[in-house]
Coordinates of C-alpha atoms in Angstrom, one line a residue:
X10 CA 20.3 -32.0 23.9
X11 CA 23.6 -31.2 21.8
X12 CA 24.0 -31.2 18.4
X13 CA 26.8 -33.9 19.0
X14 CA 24.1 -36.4 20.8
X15 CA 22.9 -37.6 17.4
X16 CA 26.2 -38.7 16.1
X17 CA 26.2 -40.7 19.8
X18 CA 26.0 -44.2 20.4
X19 CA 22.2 -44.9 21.1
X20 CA 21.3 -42.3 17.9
X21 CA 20.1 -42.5 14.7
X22 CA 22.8 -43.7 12.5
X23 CA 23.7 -40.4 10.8
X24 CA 26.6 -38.7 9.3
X25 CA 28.7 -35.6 9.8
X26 CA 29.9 -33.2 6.6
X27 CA 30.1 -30.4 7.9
X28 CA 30.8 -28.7 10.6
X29 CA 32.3 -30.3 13.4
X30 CA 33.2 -27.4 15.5
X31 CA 30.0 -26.3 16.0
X32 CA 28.8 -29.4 17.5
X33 CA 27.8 -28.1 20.9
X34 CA 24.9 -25.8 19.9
X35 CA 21.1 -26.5 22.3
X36 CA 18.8 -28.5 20.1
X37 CA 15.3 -27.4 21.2
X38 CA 13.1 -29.0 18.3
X39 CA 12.7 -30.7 15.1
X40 CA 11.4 -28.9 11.9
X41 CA 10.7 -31.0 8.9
X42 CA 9.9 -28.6 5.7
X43 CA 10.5 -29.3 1.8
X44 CA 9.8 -25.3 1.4
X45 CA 12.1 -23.0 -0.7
X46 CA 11.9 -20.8 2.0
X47 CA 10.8 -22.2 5.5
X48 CA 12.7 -19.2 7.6
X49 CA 9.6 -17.3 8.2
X50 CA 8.5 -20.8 10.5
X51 CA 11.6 -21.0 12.6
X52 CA 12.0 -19.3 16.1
X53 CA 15.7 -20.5 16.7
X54 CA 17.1 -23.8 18.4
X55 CA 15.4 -26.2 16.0
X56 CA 17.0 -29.2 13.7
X57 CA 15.8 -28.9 9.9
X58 CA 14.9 -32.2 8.3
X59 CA 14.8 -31.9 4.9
X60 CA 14.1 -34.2 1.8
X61 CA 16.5 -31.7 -0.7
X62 CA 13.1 -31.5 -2.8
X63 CA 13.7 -27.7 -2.9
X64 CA 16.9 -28.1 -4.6
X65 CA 16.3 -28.0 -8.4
X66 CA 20.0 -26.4 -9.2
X67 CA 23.5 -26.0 -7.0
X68 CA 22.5 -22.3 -6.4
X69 CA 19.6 -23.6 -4.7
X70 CA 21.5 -24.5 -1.4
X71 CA 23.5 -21.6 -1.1
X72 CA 19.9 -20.1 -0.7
X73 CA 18.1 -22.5 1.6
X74 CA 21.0 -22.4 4.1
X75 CA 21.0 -18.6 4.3
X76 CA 18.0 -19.1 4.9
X77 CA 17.9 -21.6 8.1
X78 CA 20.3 -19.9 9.3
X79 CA 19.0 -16.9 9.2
X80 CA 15.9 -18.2 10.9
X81 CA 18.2 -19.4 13.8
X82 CA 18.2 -23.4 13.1
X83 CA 21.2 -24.9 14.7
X84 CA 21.9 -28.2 12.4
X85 CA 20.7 -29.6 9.1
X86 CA 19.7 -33.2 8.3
X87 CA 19.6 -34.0 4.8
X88 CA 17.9 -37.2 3.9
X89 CA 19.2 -39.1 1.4
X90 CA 15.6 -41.6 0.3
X91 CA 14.4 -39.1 -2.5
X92 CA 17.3 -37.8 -4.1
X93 CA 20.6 -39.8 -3.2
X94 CA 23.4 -38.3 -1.5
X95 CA 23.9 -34.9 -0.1
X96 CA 25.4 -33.2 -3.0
X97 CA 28.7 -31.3 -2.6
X98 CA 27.2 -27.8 -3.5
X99 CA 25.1 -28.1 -0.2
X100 CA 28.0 -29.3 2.0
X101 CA 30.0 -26.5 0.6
X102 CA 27.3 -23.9 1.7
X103 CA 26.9 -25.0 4.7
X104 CA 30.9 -25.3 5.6
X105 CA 30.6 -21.7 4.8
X106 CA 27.8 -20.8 7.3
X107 CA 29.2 -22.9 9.9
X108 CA 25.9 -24.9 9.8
X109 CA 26.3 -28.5 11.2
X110 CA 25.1 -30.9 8.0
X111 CA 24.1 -34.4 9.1
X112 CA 23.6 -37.3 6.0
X113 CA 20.0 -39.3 7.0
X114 CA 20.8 -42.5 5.1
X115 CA 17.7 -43.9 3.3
X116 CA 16.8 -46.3 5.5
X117 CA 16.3 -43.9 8.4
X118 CA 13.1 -42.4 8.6
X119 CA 12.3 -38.7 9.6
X120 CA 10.5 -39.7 12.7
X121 CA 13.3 -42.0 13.8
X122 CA 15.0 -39.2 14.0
X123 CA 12.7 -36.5 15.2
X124 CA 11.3 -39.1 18.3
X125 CA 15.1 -39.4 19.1
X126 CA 15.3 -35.6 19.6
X127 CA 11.8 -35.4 21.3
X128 CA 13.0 -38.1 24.0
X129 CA 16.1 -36.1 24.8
X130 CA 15.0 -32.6 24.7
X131 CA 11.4 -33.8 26.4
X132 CA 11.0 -32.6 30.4
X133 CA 7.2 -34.0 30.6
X134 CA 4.6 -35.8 28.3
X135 CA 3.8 -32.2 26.7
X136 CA 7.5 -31.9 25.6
X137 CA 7.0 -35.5 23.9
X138 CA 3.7 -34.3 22.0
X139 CA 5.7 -31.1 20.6
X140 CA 8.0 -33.9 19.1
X141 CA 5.4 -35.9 17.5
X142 CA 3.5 -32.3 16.2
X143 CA 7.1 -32.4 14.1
X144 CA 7.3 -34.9 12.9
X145 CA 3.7 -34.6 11.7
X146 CA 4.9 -31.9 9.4
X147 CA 5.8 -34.1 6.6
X148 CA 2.4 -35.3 6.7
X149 CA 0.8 -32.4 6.9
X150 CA 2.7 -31.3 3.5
X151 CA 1.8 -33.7 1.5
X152 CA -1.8 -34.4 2.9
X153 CA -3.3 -31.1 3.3
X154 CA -5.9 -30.2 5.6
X155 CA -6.4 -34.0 6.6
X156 CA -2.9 -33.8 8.2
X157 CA -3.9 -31.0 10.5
X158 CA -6.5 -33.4 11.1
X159 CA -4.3 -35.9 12.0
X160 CA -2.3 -33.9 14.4
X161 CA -5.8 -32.2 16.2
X162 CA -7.1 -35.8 17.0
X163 CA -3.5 -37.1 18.1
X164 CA -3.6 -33.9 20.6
X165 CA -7.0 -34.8 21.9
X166 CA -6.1 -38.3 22.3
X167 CA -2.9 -38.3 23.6
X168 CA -3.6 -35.1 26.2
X169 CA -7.5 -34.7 26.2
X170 CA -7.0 -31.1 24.6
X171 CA -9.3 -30.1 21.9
X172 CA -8.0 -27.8 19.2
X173 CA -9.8 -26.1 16.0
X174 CA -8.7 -24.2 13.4
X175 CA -11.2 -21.8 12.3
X176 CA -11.5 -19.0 9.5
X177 CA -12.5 -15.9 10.3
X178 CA -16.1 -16.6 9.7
X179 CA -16.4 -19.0 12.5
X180 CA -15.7 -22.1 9.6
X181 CA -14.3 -24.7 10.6
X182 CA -11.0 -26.2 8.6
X183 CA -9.7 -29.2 11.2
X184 CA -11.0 -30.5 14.5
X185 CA -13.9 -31.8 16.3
X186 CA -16.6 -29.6 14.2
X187 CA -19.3 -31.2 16.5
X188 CA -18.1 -29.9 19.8
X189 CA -17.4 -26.2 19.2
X190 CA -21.2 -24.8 18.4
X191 CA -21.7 -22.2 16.0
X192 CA -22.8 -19.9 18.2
X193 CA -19.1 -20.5 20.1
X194 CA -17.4 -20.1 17.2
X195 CA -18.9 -17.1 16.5
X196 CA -17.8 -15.7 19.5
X197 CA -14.5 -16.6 19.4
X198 CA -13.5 -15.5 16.0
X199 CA -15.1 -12.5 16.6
X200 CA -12.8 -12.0 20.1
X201 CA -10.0 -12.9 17.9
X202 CA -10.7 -10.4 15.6
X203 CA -11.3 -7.7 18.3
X204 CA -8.1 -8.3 20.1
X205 CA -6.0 -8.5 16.7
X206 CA -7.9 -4.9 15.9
X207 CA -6.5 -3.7 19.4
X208 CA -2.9 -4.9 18.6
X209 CA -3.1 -7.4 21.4
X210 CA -0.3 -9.7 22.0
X211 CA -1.1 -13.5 21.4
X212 CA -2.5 -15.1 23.0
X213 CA -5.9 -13.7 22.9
X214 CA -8.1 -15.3 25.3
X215 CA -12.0 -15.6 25.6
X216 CA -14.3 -16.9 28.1
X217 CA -17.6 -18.8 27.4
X218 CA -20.4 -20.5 28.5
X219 CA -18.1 -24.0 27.8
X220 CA -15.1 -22.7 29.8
X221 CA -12.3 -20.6 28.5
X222 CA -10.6 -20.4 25.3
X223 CA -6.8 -19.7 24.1
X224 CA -6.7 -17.7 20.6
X225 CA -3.5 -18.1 18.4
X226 CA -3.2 -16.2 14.9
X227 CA -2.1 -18.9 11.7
X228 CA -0.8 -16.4 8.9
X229 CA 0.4 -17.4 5.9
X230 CA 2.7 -14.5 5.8
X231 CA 3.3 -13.1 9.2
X232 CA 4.7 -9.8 7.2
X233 CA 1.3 -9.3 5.1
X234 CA -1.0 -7.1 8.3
X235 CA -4.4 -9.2 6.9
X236 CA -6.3 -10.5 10.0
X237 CA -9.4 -10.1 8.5
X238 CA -8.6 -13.2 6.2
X239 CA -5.8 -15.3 8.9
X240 CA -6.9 -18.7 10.4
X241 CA -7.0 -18.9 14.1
X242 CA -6.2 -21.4 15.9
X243 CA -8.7 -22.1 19.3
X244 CA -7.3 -24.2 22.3
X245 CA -9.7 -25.1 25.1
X246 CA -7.8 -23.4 28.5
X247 CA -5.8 -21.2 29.5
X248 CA -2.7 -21.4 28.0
X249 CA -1.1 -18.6 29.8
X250 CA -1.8 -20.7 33.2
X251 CA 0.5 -23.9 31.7
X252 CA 3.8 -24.9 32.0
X253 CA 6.3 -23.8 29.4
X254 CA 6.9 -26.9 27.5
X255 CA 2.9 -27.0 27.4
X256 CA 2.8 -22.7 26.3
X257 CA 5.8 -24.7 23.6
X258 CA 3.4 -27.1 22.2
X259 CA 0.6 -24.6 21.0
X260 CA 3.0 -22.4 19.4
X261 CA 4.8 -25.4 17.5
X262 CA 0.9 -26.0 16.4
X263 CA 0.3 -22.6 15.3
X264 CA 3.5 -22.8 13.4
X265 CA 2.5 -25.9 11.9
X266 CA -1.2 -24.4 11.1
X267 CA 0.7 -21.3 9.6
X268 CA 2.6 -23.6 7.2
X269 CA -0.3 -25.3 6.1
X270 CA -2.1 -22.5 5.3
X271 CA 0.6 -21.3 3.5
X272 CA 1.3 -24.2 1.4
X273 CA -2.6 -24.1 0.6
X274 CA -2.5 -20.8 -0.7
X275 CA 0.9 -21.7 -2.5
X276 CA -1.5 -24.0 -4.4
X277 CA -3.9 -21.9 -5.3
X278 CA -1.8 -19.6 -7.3
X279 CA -2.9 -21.1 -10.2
X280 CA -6.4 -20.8 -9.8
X281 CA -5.7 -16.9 -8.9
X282 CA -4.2 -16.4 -12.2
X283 CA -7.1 -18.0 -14.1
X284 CA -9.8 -15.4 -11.7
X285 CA -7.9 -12.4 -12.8
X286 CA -8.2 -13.6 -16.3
X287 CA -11.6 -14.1 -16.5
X288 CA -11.9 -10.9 -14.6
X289 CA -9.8 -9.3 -17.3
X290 CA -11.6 -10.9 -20.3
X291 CA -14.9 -9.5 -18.2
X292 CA -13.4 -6.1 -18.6
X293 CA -12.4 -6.0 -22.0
X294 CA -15.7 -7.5 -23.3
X295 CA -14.1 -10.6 -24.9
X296 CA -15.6 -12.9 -26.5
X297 CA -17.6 -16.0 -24.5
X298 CA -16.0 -18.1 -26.3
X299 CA -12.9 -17.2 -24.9
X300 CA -14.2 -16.9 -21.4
X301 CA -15.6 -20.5 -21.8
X302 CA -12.2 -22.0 -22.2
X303 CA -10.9 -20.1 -18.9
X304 CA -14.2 -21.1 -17.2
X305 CA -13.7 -25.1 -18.5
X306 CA -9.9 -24.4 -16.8
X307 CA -11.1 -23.9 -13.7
X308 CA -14.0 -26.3 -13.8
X309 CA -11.1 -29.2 -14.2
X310 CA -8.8 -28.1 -12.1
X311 CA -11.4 -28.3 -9.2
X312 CA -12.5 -31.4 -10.4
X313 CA -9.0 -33.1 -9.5
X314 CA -9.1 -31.4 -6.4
X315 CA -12.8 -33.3 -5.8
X316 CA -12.0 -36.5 -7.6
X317 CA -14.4 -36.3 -10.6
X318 CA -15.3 -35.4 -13.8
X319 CA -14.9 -31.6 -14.9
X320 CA -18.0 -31.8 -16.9
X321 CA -18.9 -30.4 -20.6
X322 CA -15.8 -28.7 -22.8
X323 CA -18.0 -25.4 -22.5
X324 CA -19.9 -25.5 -18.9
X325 CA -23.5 -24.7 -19.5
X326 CA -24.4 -24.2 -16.0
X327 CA -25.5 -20.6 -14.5
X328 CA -23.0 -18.7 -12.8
X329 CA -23.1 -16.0 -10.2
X330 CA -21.0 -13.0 -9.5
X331 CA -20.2 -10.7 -6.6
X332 CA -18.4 -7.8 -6.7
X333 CA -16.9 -6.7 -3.3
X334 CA -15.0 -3.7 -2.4
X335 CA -12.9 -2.8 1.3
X336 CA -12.3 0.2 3.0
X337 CA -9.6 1.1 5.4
X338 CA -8.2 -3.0 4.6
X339 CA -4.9 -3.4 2.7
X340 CA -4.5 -4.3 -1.2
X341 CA -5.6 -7.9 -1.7
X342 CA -7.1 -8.5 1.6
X343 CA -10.5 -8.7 0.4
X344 CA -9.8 -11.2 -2.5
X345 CA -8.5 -13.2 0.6
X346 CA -11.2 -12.4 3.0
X347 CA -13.4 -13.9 0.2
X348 CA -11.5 -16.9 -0.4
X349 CA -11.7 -18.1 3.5
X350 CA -15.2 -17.1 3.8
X351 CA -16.7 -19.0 1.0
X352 CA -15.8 -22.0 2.4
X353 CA -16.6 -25.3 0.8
X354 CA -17.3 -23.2 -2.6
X355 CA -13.5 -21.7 -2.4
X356 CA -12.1 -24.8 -4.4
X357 CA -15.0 -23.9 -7.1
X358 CA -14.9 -19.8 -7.2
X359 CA -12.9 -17.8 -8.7
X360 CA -12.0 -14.9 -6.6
X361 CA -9.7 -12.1 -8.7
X362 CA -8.2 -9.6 -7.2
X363 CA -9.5 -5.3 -8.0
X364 CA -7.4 -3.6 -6.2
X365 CA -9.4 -2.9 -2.9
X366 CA -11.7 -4.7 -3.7
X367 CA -12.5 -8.1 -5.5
X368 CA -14.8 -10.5 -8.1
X369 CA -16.0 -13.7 -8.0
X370 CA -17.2 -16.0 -10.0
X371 CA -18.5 -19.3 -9.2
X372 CA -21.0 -21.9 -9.7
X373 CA -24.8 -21.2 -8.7
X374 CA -25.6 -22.9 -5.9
X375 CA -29.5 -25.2 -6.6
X376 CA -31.3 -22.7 -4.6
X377 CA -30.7 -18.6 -4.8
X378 CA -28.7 -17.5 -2.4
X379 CA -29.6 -13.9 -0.4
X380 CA -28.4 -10.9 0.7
X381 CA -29.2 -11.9 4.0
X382 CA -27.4 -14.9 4.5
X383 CA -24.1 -13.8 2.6
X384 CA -24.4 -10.3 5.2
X385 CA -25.0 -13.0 8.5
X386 CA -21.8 -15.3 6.6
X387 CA -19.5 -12.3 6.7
X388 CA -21.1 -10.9 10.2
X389 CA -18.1 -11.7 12.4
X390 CA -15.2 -9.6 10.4
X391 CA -17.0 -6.6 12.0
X392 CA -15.0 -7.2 15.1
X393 CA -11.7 -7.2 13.0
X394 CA -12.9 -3.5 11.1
X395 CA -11.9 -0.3 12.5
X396 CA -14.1 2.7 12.6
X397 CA -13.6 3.7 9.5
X398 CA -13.4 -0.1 8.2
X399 CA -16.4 -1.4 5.7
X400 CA -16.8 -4.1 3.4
X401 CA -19.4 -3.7 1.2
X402 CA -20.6 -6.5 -1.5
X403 CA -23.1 -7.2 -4.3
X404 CA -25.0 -10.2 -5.7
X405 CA -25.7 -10.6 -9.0
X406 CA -29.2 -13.2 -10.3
X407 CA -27.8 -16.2 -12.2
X408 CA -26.2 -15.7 -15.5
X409 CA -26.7 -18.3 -17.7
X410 CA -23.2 -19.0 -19.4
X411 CA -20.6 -17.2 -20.4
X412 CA -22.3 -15.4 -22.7
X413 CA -24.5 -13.4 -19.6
X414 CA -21.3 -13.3 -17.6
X415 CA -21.0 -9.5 -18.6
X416 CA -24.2 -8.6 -17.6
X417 CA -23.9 -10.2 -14.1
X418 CA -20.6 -7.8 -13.5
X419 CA -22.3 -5.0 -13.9
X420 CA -25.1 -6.2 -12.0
X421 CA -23.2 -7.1 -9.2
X422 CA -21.1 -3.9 -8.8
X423 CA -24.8 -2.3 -9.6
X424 CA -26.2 -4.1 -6.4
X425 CA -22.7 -3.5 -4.4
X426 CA -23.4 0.6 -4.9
X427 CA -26.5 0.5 -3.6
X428 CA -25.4 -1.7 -0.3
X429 CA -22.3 1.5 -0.1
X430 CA -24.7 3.4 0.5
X431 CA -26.0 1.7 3.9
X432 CA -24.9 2.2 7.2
X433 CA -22.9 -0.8 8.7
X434 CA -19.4 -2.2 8.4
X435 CA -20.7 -5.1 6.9
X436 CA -23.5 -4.5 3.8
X437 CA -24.6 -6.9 1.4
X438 CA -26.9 -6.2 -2.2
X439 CA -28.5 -8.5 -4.1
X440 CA -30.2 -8.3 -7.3
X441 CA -33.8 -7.9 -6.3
X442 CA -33.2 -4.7 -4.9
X443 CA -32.4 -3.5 -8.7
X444 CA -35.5 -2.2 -10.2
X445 CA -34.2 0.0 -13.5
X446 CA -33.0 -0.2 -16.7
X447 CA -29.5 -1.5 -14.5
X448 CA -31.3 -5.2 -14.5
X449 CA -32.6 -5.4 -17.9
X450 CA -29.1 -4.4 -19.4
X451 CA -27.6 -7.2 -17.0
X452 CA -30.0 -10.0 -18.9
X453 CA -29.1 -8.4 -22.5
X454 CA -26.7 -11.2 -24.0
X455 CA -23.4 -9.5 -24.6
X456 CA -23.4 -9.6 -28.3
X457 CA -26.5 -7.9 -28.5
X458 CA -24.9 -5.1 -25.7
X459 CA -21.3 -4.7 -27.9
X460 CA -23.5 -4.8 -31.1
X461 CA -26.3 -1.9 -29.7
X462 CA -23.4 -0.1 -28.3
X463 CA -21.5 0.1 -31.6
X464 CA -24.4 1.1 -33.9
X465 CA -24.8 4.0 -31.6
X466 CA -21.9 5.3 -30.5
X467 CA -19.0 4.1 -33.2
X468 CA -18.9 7.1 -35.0
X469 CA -19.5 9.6 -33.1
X470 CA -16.3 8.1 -31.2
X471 CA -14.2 7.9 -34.2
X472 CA -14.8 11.8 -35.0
X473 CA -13.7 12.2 -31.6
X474 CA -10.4 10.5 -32.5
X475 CA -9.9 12.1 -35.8
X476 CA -10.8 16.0 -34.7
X477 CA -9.9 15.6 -31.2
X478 CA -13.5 16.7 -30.4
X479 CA -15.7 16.1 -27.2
X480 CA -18.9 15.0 -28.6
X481 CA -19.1 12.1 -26.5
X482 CA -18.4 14.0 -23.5
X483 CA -21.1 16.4 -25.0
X484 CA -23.8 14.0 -25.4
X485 CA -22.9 13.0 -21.8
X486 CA -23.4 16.2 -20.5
X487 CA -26.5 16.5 -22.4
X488 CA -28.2 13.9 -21.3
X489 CA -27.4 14.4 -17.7
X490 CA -28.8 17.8 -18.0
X491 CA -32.3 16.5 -18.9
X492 CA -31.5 18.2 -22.6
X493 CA -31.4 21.6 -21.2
X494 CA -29.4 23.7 -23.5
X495 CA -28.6 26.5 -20.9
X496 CA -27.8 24.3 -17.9
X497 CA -25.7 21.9 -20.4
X498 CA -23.5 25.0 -21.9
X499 CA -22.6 26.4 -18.2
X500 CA -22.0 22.6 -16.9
X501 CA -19.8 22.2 -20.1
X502 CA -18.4 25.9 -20.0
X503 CA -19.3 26.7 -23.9
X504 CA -21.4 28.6 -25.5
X505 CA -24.8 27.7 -26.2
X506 CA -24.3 27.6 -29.7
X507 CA -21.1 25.6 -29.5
X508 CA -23.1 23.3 -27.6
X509 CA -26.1 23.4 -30.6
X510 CA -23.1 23.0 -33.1
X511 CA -21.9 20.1 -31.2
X512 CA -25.3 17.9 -31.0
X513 CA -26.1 18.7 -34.4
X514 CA -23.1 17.4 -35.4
X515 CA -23.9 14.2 -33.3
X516 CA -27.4 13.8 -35.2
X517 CA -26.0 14.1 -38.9
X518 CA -23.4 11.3 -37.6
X519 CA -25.9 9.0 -36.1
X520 CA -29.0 9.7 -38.0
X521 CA -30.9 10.6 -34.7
X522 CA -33.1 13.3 -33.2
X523 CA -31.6 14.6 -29.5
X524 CA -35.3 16.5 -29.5
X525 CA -37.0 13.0 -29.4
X526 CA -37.3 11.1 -26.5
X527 CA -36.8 7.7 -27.8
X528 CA -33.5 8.5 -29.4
X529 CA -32.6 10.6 -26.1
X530 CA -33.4 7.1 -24.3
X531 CA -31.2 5.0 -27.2
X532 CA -27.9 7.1 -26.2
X533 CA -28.5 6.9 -23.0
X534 CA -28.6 3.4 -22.9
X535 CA -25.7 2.9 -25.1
X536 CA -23.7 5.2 -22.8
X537 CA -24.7 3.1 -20.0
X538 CA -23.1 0.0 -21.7
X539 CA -19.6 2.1 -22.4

């Protein structure tokens, strides 16, 4: 159909602004979005329906229809039920971009219009499904994943296709859970994986036991080269052996899986924010207090997402914490990878970002969770790592409060070392492998830690300042060297009796004897908690 064949008699009863001479452009499709910037969803040929909720100020639309037609949309419906008329700012931008601009009077709904454009652009009942996927988009915007819901059972109704969308874990976020096994799903993330690893074009296909599937990547940000933490959505056949208006409906849905995965991680921003504080206040060795009121935060703001109370002002419950860290993956991915993998608990933890790597913190589940099952959880990324590709990720035991909270970092990137040093792509650690001084540091409250630390090692640091000296390094060195004065001077480069000079001055600072072992133990230890 023509742009002109919604102004016809028969249509929708819309209005022109703008425009006119462009009125013979090829509508293809319907895309409803609210987004600030929806250009990264469009493939060319569609109608945007919009509810002007991204406009906030007149520079706004200047923005938006750049934007559109940038992404290669043909005509603009503006709906006029949320907030009143078109305003002129918009029909000015688009005059200037030659974008048709069509008024949807209030009493006009979306899908009047977008089962209009489905019955003239439709060729077979596929076509008309496509239509009804669009105008699902609204829904899906406002509902979350029980829109996607919505649109999986409509498909399996209406055409006897069954559709998931899964994590790259094998999870499962929307379709008939019941009928795709584990073991199936397994399989098919993991092909998934393999193929996007290979640089495959979509769609990836996989045969099993149950018949043959069709694999479709879901990004959030096609731009951002993350597989490893993309949904994928799985379509029982062949797609490749359909028609082309049938090929047309599973990309509309994996367009319309993308944009709800996007708009889910649009609203986690927030709770990103709060894990990189936490992680920060971690680091810094602020007070629990502090730490409590980011922790009570988060604890309410998953409670509105779950529909109940967020519990005590200060949450008195344990805590875990893992520390992860990726090789050969890109900034960020693993703070993703995390996010998708915990699943149900995502809402709950707190997953901040380190760089190329990541920490969590979240709620301790009733029962302790192991390596084991974490390692078989994150199994089916190996297909998506490259040779040189690891992640690598450590447990630590259940913190009790915020107060421990320290003490289960350092456990955790404790445990995480000790699964970098295994062979596999994939290597978990939890905290009954740690048998040193490493575990019974980790249960020390934090206080006690900052306090023990200070009595130690405050002075000698502050001489450091003053004199510009190296006695910390010194006593470093020292120790490493099992106290060996000839084997510490050569690692340090000085003289043995600079080195003598040195931890004397260090004893008549701290009151302590380097000669005794206790005392040797006592800096150690304090060094250890620096």
């Amino acid at each position: 159909m023509r742009v002109r064949d919604l102004l016809a008699p028969g249509a929708p009863r819309l209005r022109l602004l703008a425009a006119e001479e462009e009125l013979d452009r090829q509508v293809s499709g319907v895309m409803t979005t609210d987004l600030h910037d929806p250009g990264r969803y469009l493939h060319g040929g569609e109608l945007v329906l919009t509810g002007m909720l991204w406009r906030t100020a007149p520079a706004d639309s200047e923005r938006f229809v750049r934007t559109i037609v940038a992404g290669g949309a043909v005509a603009l419906a503006a709906g006029e039920a949320e907030v009143g008329p078109v305003p002129e700012d918009l029909v000015e931008a688009c005059r200037r971009h030659r974008m048709p601009l069509l008024a949807v009077p209030d009493d006009i709904a979306f899908g009047t219009v977008t089962e209009f454009v489905g019955r003239q652009v439709s060729a077979d009942r596929a076509a008309d499904l496509a239509a009804l996927v669009d105008r699902h988009r609204q829904l899906v915007s406002a509902a979350g994943g029980g829109g996607l819901d919505a649109v999986l059972d409509l498909l399996g109704g209406d055409l006897d296709l069954d559709c998931w969308v899964l994590t790259p874990t094998g999870a499962v976020i929307a379709g008939p859970a019941d009928r795709l096994p584990a073991g199936d799903r397994d399989q098919l993330v993991r092909a998934h994986l393999a193929a996007q690893r290979q640089r495959r074009r979509p769609p990836h296909r996989a045969r099993l036991a149950a018949g043959a599937y069709s694999l479709l990547p879901a990004p959030a940000d096609p731009e951002a080269e993350a597989p490893l933490a993309d949904w994928v959505l799985a379509v029982a056949g062949d797609v490749t052996e359909w028609t082309a208006k049938r090929q047309q409906l599973a990309e509309n849905l994996a367009r319309l899986v993308a944009a709800e995965r996007h708009r889910r991680d649009e609203g986690r921003r927030l709770r990103r924010r709060l894990a990189d504080e936490v992680l920060a206040l971690l680091q810094r060795d602020a007070d629990p207090a502090e730490i409590s009121r980011t922790l009570y935060a988060s604890s309410a703001m998953a409670a509105r997402y779950e529909s109940r109370e967020p519990g005590p002002r200060t949450p008195d419950g344990s805590w875990l914490v893992l520390s992860a860290e990726g090789t050969g993956l890109p900034e960020g991915a693993v703070r993703a990878i995390l996010e998708e993998a915990l699943g149900g608990a995502g809402d709950r933890a707190l997953v901040a970002d380190a760089g190329t790597g990541a920490v969590v913190v979240l709620p301790a589940p009733d029962s302790p969770v192991p390596a084991d099952a974490l390692r078989e959880l994150l199994a089916p990324l190996e297909a998506g790592l490259g040779s040189e590709g690891r992640i690598t990720l450590g447990v630590s035991a259940p913190a009790r409060e915020a107060v421990g909270l320290r003490g289960a970092l350092e456990e955790a990137r404790h445990a995480r070392r000790i699964a970098a040093a295994r062979v596999g792509r994939v290597c978990v650690a939890g905290p009954e492998e740690l048998a040193s001084h490493v575990l019974l540091l980790a249960a020390v409250p934090d206080e006690v830690r900052r306090a023990f630390r200070s009595r130690l090692l405050d002075t000698v640091i502050a001489y450091d300042i003053e004199h510009q000296a190296d006695l910390v390094r010194t006593l470093e060195a020292f120790l490493r060297s099992d106290g060996s004065w000839t084997r510490c001077a050569a690692q340090l480069h000085v003289h043995v009796n600079t080195l003598r000079y040195r931890i004397g001055r260090i004893e008549e600072l701290t009151g302590r004897d380097l000669s005794r072992l206790e005392d040797r133990v006592d800096f150690y230890l304090a060094l250890e908690l620096a």
